[in-house]
Amino acid sequence: MEKKAQPASELKDVTTPTKDAVDMNMDGSPFFQKPSCFCNDFFFTIIFAVFMVGLFTIWGIAGERGNINRLTSPMDFEGNLCGIDAEFKDRKYLAWYNKNDTESMICVESCYYGAANIYWDHADIYDPDASSDVRYTRTQEIEVFRRCEPKDMSNMPEKMKLALKGEAANEIFNDFEFVWWVLFVVMVISALTSFFYIFLMRHLAKEMMYGTIFIIIALLIILGGVFLAAGSNNLPDNIPVSTAALTQNQQITSLTLGIIFIFAALLVLIAVCIFGKKISLVGNIIEEAGLILLDIPSILLLPILPLFFCIGWTFLWFYETMLIVSCPSIDTRVPAGFSKGHRVGVMDSTTQFALFYHVFAYLWVLFIAEAITRTTIAACASTWYFTRDKDDHPSKSDQISFWVVPTSLYRTIYYNFGSIVLGTLLTTLLTIVKFFVILLQKLNKEKEEERTNFFLKCTAFCVVALSAVVSYINKYAYIQIAMYGIGFGKAAHRSAEIIGKNMGKIALVDTVGDFMLLLCRLVVAATSALIFKAILSSPQFSDITNPEALTLIAGFISFLIATTFFGVMETTIDAVLICFCEDIDHNGPESKSNTPLYMREKLRECIEAHENLMVKQTSDSKK
């Protein structure tokens, strides 16, 4: 029998909130529980505070002992800073007196731009008494970031040739002075295009979803056809892939991959035919997420503050890293042909520990900012989902739209910061361990110790798999934290339980939804890049030296902007999915609760249609 909706004041939910809280639902979902203490997992908040005190201590010591000029200013073979040290204030540039020796670096007053070769003066190479009989030739040079690079690099070591790459970067930087406003316009277009796609998802989610599935099937068929043609040496002439050099094993591998891709396309097509109703459910969930973002558009602005924070944190981290790296101990060695020592920075164990501590802090803080944003978005979505009569009472929806973002952010930080710190600590530890294991594997790859290499490969596989599983559970654990207001341990356990019960729905939404959002990001980036390229093609920008590089940068920035907006959409879809699963679990037909479902009528009709289909299939199988 269908459950009849009851007035909000008569509902008796898990935590039995007050009438005002149920009517306005500003405490989040009806399952939200305020912790008895200041916040959940408060012990880890204290650990994080102590950790940050240690980080500030390292910054203070690095500020006293470090000198960024050692990194930003050219340094000669004796460790003198060109243009900084007292004896070398007039010598602001660095040059190589011997182009065959990468360590023959000296400070000079200016670069040499003459066409004819000249000999270095003894005073220039710090040998005023002419004690050295060796005379080195100075050739025409170009200046790149206060370094005088020989223009002819044909006979120079690779280490010295890498410095010329800075010339192209310098040209791109100069081009930005003329096109910065165009780039700003393209960024605005990217944001507006992203918002337009989110609007389309509200009204055309199913059409866009089926279009995404069609693109997946088409890509699988195309890849399968290419591999099959490559394996059978039947590629068309217009495909620039040579198959003449393929060995027999490579042809077999290509044919196998082609068969796998074609088979995968058939499986996707069969799955669409069999699970059509479930796929329709995915479309409804995406529509719900789009409706939330249109009802509460301020959620789309939520990642902007964390984005600027992360940018500022990154710049601060780079500055402090330069201070830490610039205060190492000094090792002395003598290059060939000189009697003086060559000062080389060598980090001692204390500096290495400080640098590792600094890297760990950088990752941890970034993960915390991301988790706070994700939890706040999930709290907004759950508040909207578990509010009654949103469509029938517009004033209620307007009030929720106004208060939900600041209230959700307050709840997240005040009650759940410790839980977020614990979850991100696990993610940071696994990220660091994964990096070191993969690094050890690459360092031992060329060695002939098969047992060690096999052990490292197995360890790397286990760490990567564990990191992927933990990240996947954490993604839904933050939603559980926003919904229930519980600690990280209980939230992770509940997430694993929900994933186990609804593995099919969650996997389907993740696969189709993530791929659809990825396509939207790529379309936004490509559209913005094409607009940017079209603007640069006008005569006004004929002096631009690297339009292709600038177009790639504009496309990349547009992709980041689209990722910011569609990241909100992705989190909202995940939150609606978990709210939907919790709603079914607590108030569905198989539950013992008398509370009607919170989902909107359209989702409820989809569920009833799915249940009727399952009943019909069961009765048909019995017959």
PDB file of C-alpha atoms in Angstrom, residues 17 56 58 101 125 174 191 230 254 300 316 350 373 380 512 528:
ATOM      1  CA  PRO A  17      14.049  17.251  15.433  1.00  0.00           C
ATOM      2  CA  PHE A  56      55.026  27.788  11.454  1.00  0.00           C
ATOM      3  CA  ILE A  58      59.887  25.699  10.335  1.00  0.00           C
ATOM      4  CA  ASP A 101      82.308  22.969 -18.953  1.00  0.00           C
ATOM      5  CA  ILE A 125      87.504  35.087 -15.142  1.00  0.00           C
ATOM      6  CA  ASN A 174      55.661  39.051 -22.960  1.00  0.00           C
ATOM      7  CA  ALA A 191      32.030  30.128 -16.766  1.00  0.00           C
ATOM      8  CA  ALA A 230      46.110  -2.424 -37.633  1.00  0.00           C
ATOM      9  CA  SER A 254      46.330  -5.390 -31.745  1.00  0.00           C
ATOM     10  CA  LEU A 300      28.154  27.290  -7.686  1.00  0.00           C
ATOM     11  CA  LEU A 316      52.962  30.818  -0.033  1.00  0.00           C
ATOM     12  CA  THR A 350      67.461  18.523   9.132  1.00  0.00           C
ATOM     13  CA  THR A 373      34.008  22.178   0.031  1.00  0.00           C
ATOM     14  CA  CYS A 380      23.347  21.842   0.972  1.00  0.00           C
ATOM     15  CA  VAL A 512      27.749   7.602 -16.946  1.00  0.00           C
ATOM     16  CA  SER A 528      36.871  28.640 -25.348  1.00  0.00           C
TER      17      SER A 528
END
